[in-house]
Short mmCIF file of C-alpha atoms in Angstrom, two decimals:
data_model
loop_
_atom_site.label_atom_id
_atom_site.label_comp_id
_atom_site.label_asym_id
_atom_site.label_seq_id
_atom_site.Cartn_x
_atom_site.Cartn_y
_atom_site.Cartn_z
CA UNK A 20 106.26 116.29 93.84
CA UNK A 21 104.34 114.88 96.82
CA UNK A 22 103.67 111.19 95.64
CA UNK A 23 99.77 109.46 96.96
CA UNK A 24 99.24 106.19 97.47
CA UNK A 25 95.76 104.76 98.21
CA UNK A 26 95.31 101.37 99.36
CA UNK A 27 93.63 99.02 98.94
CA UNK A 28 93.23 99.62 94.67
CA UNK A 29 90.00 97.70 95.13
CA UNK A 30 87.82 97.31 98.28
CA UNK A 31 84.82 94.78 98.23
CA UNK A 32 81.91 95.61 100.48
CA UNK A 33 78.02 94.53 101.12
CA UNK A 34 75.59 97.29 101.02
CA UNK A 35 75.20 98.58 104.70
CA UNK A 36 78.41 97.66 105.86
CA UNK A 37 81.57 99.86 106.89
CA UNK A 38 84.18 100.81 104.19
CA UNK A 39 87.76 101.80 104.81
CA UNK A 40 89.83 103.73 102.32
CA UNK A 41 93.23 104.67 103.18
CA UNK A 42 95.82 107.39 101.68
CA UNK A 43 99.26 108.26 102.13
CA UNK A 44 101.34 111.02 101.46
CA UNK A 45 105.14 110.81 100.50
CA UNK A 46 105.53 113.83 102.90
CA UNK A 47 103.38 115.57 105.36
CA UNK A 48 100.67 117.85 104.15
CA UNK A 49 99.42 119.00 107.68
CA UNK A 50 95.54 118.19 107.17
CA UNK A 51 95.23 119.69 103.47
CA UNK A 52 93.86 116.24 101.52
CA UNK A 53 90.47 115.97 99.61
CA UNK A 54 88.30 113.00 98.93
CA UNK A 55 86.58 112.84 95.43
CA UNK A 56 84.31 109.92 94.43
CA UNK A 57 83.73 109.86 90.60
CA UNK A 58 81.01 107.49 88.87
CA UNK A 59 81.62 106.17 85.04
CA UNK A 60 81.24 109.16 82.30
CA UNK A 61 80.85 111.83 85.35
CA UNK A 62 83.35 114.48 86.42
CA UNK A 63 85.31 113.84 90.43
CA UNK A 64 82.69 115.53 92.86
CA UNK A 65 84.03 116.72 96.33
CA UNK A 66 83.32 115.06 99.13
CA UNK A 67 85.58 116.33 101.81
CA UNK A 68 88.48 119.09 102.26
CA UNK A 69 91.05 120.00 105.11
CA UNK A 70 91.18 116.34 105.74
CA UNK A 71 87.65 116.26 107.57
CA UNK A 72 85.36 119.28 106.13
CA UNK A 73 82.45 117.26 104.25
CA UNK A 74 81.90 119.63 101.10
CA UNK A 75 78.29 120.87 100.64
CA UNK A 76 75.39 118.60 100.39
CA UNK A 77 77.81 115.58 101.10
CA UNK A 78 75.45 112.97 103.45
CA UNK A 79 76.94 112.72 107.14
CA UNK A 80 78.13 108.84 106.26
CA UNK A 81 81.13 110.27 105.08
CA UNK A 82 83.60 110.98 107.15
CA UNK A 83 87.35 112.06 106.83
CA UNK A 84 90.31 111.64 109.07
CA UNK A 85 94.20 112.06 109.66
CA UNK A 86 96.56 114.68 109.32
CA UNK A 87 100.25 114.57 108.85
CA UNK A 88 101.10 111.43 105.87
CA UNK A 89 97.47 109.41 106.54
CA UNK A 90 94.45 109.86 106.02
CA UNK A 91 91.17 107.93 105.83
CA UNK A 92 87.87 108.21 104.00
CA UNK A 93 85.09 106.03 106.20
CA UNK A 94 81.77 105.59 104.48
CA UNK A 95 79.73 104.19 107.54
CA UNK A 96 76.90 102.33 105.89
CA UNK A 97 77.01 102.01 101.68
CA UNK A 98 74.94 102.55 99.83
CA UNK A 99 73.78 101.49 96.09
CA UNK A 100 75.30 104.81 95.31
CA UNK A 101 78.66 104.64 96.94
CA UNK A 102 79.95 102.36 94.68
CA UNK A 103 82.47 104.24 92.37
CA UNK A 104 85.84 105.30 92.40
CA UNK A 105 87.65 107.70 95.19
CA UNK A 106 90.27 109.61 95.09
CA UNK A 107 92.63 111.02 97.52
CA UNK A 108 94.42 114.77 96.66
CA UNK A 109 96.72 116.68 98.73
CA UNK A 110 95.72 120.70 98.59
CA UNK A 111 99.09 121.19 100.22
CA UNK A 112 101.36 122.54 97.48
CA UNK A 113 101.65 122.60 93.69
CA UNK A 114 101.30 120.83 91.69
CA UNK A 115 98.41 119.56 93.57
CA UNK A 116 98.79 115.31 93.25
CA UNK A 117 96.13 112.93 93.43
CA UNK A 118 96.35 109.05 94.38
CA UNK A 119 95.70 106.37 91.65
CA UNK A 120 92.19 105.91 93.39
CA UNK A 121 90.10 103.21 95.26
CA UNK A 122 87.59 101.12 93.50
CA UNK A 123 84.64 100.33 96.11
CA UNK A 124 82.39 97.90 94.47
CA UNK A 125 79.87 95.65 95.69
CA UNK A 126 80.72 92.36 97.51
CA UNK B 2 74.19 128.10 90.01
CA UNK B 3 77.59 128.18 88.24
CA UNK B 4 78.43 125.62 85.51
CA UNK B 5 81.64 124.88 83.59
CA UNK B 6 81.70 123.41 79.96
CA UNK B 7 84.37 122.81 78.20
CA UNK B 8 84.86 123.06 74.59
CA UNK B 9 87.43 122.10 71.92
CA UNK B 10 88.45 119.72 69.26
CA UNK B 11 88.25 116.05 69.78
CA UNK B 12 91.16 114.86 67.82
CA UNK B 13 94.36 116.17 67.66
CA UNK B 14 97.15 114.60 64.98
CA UNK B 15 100.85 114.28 66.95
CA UNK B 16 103.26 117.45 67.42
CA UNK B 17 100.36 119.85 67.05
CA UNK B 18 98.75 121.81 69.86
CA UNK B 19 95.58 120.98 71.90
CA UNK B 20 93.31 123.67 72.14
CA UNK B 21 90.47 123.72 74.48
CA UNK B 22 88.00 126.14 75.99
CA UNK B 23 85.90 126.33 79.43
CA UNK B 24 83.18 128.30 79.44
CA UNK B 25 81.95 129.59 83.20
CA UNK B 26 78.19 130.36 83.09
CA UNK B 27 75.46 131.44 86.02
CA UNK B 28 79.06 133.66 87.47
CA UNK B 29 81.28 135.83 86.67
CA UNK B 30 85.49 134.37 86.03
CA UNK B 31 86.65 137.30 88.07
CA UNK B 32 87.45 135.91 91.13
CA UNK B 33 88.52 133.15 92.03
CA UNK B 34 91.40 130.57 90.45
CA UNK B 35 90.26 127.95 87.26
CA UNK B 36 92.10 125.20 86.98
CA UNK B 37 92.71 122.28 84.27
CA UNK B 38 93.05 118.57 84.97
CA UNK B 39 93.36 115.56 82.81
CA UNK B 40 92.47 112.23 83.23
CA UNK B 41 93.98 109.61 80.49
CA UNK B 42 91.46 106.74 80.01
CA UNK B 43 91.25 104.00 82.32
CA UNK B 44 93.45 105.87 84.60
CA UNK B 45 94.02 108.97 87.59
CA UNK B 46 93.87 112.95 87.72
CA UNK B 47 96.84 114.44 87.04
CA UNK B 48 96.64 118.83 87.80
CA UNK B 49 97.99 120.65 84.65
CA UNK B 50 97.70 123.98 86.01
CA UNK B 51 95.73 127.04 87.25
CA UNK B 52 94.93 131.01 86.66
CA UNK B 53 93.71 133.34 88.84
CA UNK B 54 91.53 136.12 87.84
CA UNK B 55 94.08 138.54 87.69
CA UNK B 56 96.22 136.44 85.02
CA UNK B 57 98.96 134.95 87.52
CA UNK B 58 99.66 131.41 86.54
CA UNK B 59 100.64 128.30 88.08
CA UNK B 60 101.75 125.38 85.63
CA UNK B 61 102.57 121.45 86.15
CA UNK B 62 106.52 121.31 85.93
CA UNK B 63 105.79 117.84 84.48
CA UNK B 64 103.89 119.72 81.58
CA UNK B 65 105.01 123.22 81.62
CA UNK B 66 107.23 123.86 78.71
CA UNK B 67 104.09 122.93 76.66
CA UNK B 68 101.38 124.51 78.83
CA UNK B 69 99.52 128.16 78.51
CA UNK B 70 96.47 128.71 80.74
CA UNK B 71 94.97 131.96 79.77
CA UNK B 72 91.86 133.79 81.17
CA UNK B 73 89.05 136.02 79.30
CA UNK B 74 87.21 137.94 81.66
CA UNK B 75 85.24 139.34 78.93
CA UNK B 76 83.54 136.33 77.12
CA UNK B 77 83.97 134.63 81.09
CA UNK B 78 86.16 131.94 79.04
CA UNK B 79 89.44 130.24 80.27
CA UNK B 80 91.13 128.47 78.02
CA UNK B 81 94.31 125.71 77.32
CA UNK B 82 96.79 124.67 74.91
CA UNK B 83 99.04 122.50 75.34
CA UNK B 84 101.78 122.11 72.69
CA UNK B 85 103.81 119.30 71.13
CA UNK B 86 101.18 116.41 71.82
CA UNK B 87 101.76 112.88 71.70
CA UNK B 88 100.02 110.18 72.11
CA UNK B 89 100.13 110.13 76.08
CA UNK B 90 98.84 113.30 76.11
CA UNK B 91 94.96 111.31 75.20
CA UNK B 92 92.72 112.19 78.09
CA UNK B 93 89.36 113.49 79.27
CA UNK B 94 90.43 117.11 80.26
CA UNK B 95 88.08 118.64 83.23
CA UNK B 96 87.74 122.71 84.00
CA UNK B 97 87.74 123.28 87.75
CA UNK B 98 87.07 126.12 89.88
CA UNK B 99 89.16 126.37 92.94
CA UNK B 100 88.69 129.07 95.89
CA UNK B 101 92.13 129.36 96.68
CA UNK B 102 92.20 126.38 98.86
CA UNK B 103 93.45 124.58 96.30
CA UNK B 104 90.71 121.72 95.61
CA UNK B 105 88.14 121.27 93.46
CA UNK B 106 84.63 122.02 94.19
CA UNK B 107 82.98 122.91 91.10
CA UNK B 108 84.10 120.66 87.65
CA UNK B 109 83.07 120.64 84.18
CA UNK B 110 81.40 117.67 82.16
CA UNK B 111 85.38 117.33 80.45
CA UNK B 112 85.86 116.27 76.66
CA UNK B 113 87.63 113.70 75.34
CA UNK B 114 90.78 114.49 73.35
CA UNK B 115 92.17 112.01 71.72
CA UNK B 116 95.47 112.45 70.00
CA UNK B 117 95.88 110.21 66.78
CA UNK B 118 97.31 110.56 63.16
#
Protein backbone atom coordinates (compact mmCIF):
# COMPACT_ATOMS: atom_id res chain seq x y z
CA UNK A 1 0.00 0.00 0.00
CA UNK A 2 1.15 3.56 -0.73
CA UNK A 3 1.88 4.90 2.90
CA UNK A 4 0.96 9.22 3.55
CA UNK A 5 2.53 11.17 5.78
CA UNK A 6 1.39 14.75 6.55
CA UNK A 7 3.45 17.01 8.46
CA UNK A 8 3.28 18.99 10.60
CA UNK A 9 0.29 16.82 12.86
CA UNK A 10 -0.60 20.25 14.18
CA UNK A 11 -0.04 23.71 12.57
CA UNK A 12 -0.76 26.94 14.66
CA UNK A 13 -1.79 29.99 12.71
CA UNK A 14 -3.43 33.69 13.29
CA UNK A 15 -6.45 34.40 11.33
CA UNK A 16 -5.25 36.11 8.01
CA UNK A 17 -2.05 34.66 7.86
CA UNK A 18 -0.49 31.95 5.38
CA UNK A 19 -0.80 28.18 6.26
CA UNK A 20 1.41 25.41 4.96
CA UNK A 21 0.37 21.79 4.97
CA UNK A 22 2.61 19.29 3.57
CA UNK A 23 2.09 15.49 2.32
CA UNK A 24 4.16 12.78 1.22
CA UNK A 25 3.76 9.77 -0.56
CA UNK A 26 5.80 6.49 0.06
CA UNK A 27 5.91 6.26 -3.81
CA UNK A 28 5.03 8.49 -6.63
CA UNK A 29 1.44 9.01 -7.52
CA UNK A 30 2.06 11.36 -10.60
CA UNK A 31 -0.36 14.35 -9.50
CA UNK A 32 -3.42 12.05 -8.30
CA UNK A 33 -3.70 13.42 -4.35
CA UNK A 34 -6.87 15.09 -2.80
CA UNK A 35 -7.19 17.54 0.01
CA UNK A 36 -10.22 17.07 2.42
CA UNK A 37 -10.81 19.40 5.40
CA UNK A 38 -13.35 17.86 7.89
CA UNK A 39 -14.92 19.94 10.92
CA UNK A 40 -16.04 17.99 14.35
CA UNK A 41 -19.34 15.67 13.79
CA UNK A 42 -19.20 16.51 9.81
CA UNK A 43 -18.28 14.14 6.99
CA UNK A 44 -14.40 15.02 4.87
CA UNK A 45 -15.57 17.61 2.12
CA UNK A 46 -13.31 17.95 -1.05
CA UNK A 47 -11.35 20.60 -1.51
CA UNK A 48 -8.99 19.79 -4.28
CA UNK A 49 -8.21 16.76 -6.81
CA UNK A 50 -5.37 15.95 -9.42
CA UNK A 51 -3.10 17.62 -7.00
CA UNK A 52 -4.33 21.28 -7.96
CA UNK A 53 -8.15 21.07 -9.29
CA UNK A 54 -10.11 23.08 -6.42
CA UNK A 55 -13.45 20.92 -6.24
CA UNK A 56 -16.68 22.92 -6.76
CA UNK A 57 -17.58 25.87 -4.74
CA UNK A 58 -14.09 25.59 -2.95
CA UNK A 59 -12.99 29.64 -2.33
CA UNK A 60 -9.79 30.54 -4.53
CA UNK A 61 -7.58 30.70 -1.03
CA UNK A 62 -7.01 27.25 -1.50
CA UNK A 63 -4.57 26.19 -3.45
CA UNK A 64 -2.84 22.76 -4.23
CA UNK A 65 0.57 21.87 -5.44
CA UNK A 66 3.24 19.06 -6.29
CA UNK A 67 3.28 16.08 -8.19
CA UNK A 68 5.48 13.08 -7.95
CA UNK A 69 5.91 12.11 -3.67
CA UNK A 70 4.92 16.00 -2.39
CA UNK A 71 2.43 17.83 -2.29
CA UNK A 72 1.15 20.97 -0.56
CA UNK A 73 -2.19 22.39 0.52
CA UNK A 74 -1.67 26.50 0.92
CA UNK A 75 -4.59 28.29 2.47
CA UNK A 76 -3.48 31.98 1.69
CA UNK A 77 -5.34 33.99 4.29
CA UNK A 78 -7.50 31.82 7.20
CA UNK A 79 -10.18 32.20 8.04
CA UNK A 80 -12.54 31.54 11.27
CA UNK A 81 -13.65 28.68 9.14
CA UNK A 82 -10.44 27.06 8.11
CA UNK A 83 -9.75 25.79 11.25
CA UNK A 84 -10.35 21.94 11.17
CA UNK A 85 -8.66 18.99 10.19
CA UNK A 86 -7.09 18.15 6.50
CA UNK A 87 -6.39 15.36 4.99
CA UNK A 88 -4.17 14.30 2.27
CA UNK A 89 -5.37 11.03 -0.15
CA UNK A 90 -3.65 9.62 -3.03
CA UNK A 91 -6.38 8.72 -6.01
CA UNK A 92 -3.50 6.85 -7.55
CA UNK A 93 -4.25 3.16 -6.94
CA UNK A 94 -6.25 0.93 -4.60
CA UNK A 95 -6.73 0.84 -1.95
CA UNK A 96 -6.91 4.51 -2.06
CA UNK A 97 -4.73 5.73 1.43
CA UNK A 98 -5.17 8.76 3.25
CA UNK A 99 -2.54 10.62 5.64
CA UNK A 100 -3.18 10.72 9.46
CA UNK A 101 -4.26 14.47 8.84
CA UNK A 102 -3.21 18.09 9.83
CA UNK A 103 -4.81 19.88 12.67
CA UNK A 104 -4.85 23.79 11.73
CA UNK A 105 -6.04 25.59 14.74
CA UNK A 106 -5.87 29.02 15.80
CA UNK A 107 -2.64 30.61 17.16
CA UNK B 1 -29.02 17.62 -5.46
CA UNK B 2 -27.85 14.09 -4.53
CA UNK B 3 -27.57 13.03 -0.85
CA UNK B 4 -26.20 9.88 0.81
CA UNK B 5 -27.49 8.51 4.24
CA UNK B 6 -26.45 5.81 5.72
CA UNK B 7 -28.31 3.44 7.80
CA UNK B 8 -27.67 0.48 10.13
CA UNK B 9 -27.33 -0.76 13.62
CA UNK B 10 -25.33 1.10 16.12
CA UNK B 11 -23.95 -1.66 18.17
CA UNK B 12 -22.61 -4.68 17.14
CA UNK B 13 -21.53 -7.57 19.94
CA UNK B 14 -17.83 -9.21 18.80
CA UNK B 15 -17.58 -12.03 15.96
CA UNK B 16 -20.87 -10.97 14.45
CA UNK B 17 -21.31 -9.06 11.22
CA UNK B 18 -21.80 -5.26 10.69
CA UNK B 19 -24.49 -4.47 8.55
CA UNK B 20 -25.04 -1.12 7.14
CA UNK B 21 -27.00 0.60 4.40
CA UNK B 22 -26.51 3.91 2.16
CA UNK B 23 -29.27 5.21 0.74
CA UNK B 24 -28.58 7.60 -2.59
CA UNK B 25 -31.48 10.08 -2.97
CA UNK B 26 -32.13 13.26 -5.56
CA UNK B 27 -30.06 10.43 -8.33
CA UNK B 28 -30.15 7.48 -9.58
CA UNK B 29 -27.04 4.53 -8.22
CA UNK B 30 -26.58 3.57 -11.82
CA UNK B 31 -23.62 5.12 -12.71
CA UNK B 32 -21.04 5.86 -11.19
CA UNK B 33 -18.77 3.87 -8.31
CA UNK B 34 -20.02 4.09 -4.22
CA UNK B 35 -17.60 3.62 -1.99
CA UNK B 36 -17.29 2.89 1.96
CA UNK B 37 -14.81 4.45 4.37
CA UNK B 38 -14.34 4.26 8.05
CA UNK B 39 -13.02 6.45 10.39
CA UNK B 40 -12.29 4.91 14.10
CA UNK B 41 -12.77 7.68 16.72
CA UNK B 42 -10.22 10.13 17.37
CA UNK B 43 -8.42 8.93 14.40
CA UNK B 44 -7.89 8.85 10.09
CA UNK B 45 -9.90 7.47 6.94
CA UNK B 46 -9.10 4.29 6.10
CA UNK B 47 -10.99 3.12 2.23
CA UNK B 48 -12.81 -0.27 2.77
CA UNK B 49 -13.89 -0.65 -0.65
CA UNK B 50 -16.00 0.30 -3.72
CA UNK B 51 -18.84 -0.96 -6.39
CA UNK B 52 -19.56 0.19 -9.52
CA UNK B 53 -22.93 0.23 -10.95
CA UNK B 54 -22.56 -2.73 -12.83
CA UNK B 55 -21.64 -4.92 -9.59
CA UNK B 56 -17.68 -5.10 -10.13
CA UNK B 57 -16.02 -4.76 -6.80
CA UNK B 58 -12.95 -3.48 -5.41
CA UNK B 59 -12.16 -4.45 -1.65
CA UNK B 60 -9.37 -3.26 1.03
CA UNK B 61 -6.84 -6.32 1.12
CA UNK B 62 -6.41 -5.16 4.76
CA UNK B 63 -10.24 -5.98 5.21
CA UNK B 64 -11.23 -8.17 2.44
CA UNK B 65 -11.75 -11.63 3.70
CA UNK B 66 -14.51 -9.96 5.84
CA UNK B 67 -15.84 -7.39 3.35
CA UNK B 68 -19.06 -7.59 0.80
CA UNK B 69 -20.06 -4.33 -0.92
CA UNK B 70 -23.21 -4.98 -2.75
CA UNK B 71 -25.35 -2.60 -4.94
CA UNK B 72 -29.37 -2.34 -5.37
CA UNK B 73 -30.18 -0.46 -8.27
CA UNK B 74 -33.73 -0.95 -7.55
CA UNK B 75 -34.36 0.57 -4.01
CA UNK B 76 -30.98 2.99 -5.23
CA UNK B 77 -29.36 1.31 -1.94
CA UNK B 78 -25.67 0.15 -1.53
CA UNK B 79 -24.97 -1.63 1.20
CA UNK B 80 -21.91 -3.31 3.65
CA UNK B 81 -21.15 -6.04 5.88
CA UNK B 82 -18.34 -6.67 7.20
CA UNK B 83 -17.87 -9.97 9.08
CA UNK B 84 -16.03 -11.23 12.16
CA UNK B 85 -15.91 -7.75 14.06
CA UNK B 86 -13.83 -6.87 16.84
CA UNK B 87 -13.39 -4.28 18.73
CA UNK B 88 -11.03 -2.25 16.25
CA UNK B 89 -13.44 -2.51 13.83
CA UNK B 90 -15.50 0.72 16.09
CA UNK B 91 -15.76 3.59 13.67
CA UNK B 92 -17.93 6.24 12.05
CA UNK B 93 -18.48 4.53 8.58
CA UNK B 94 -19.09 7.27 5.61
CA UNK B 95 -20.90 6.33 1.99
CA UNK B 96 -19.06 8.08 -0.83
CA UNK B 97 -19.69 8.58 -4.34
CA UNK B 98 -16.71 8.51 -6.55
CA UNK B 99 -16.69 9.35 -10.50
CA UNK B 100 -14.14 7.05 -11.35
CA UNK B 101 -11.36 9.31 -10.43
CA UNK B 102 -11.10 7.72 -7.47
CA UNK B 103 -11.86 10.56 -4.71
CA UNK B 104 -14.53 11.55 -2.91
CA UNK B 105 -16.79 14.29 -3.81
CA UNK B 106 -20.06 13.58 -2.48
CA UNK B 107 -20.18 11.80 1.41
CA UNK B 108 -22.81 10.77 3.66
CA UNK B 109 -23.57 12.14 7.30
CA UNK B 110 -21.77 8.36 8.49
CA UNK B 111 -23.09 6.43 11.69
CA UNK B 112 -21.40 5.41 14.44
CA UNK B 113 -20.87 1.67 14.97
CA UNK B 114 -19.65 0.74 17.87
CA UNK B 115 -18.70 -2.83 18.49
CA UNK B 116 -19.14 -3.95 22.24
CA UNK B 117 -20.44 -7.07 24.22
Amino acid sequence: DIVMTQSPATLSVSPGERATLSCRASQSVSSSLAWYQQKPGQAPRLLINGASTRATGIPARFSGSGSGTEFTLTISSLQSEDFAVYYCQQHYTWPFTFGQGTKLEIK
Amino acid sequence: QVQLQESGPGLVKPSETLSLTCTVSGGSISTYYWTWIRQPPGKGLEWIGHIYYSGSTNYNPSLKSRVTISLDTSTNQFSLKLSSVTAADTAVYYCARDHGAWYFGLWGRGTLVTVSS
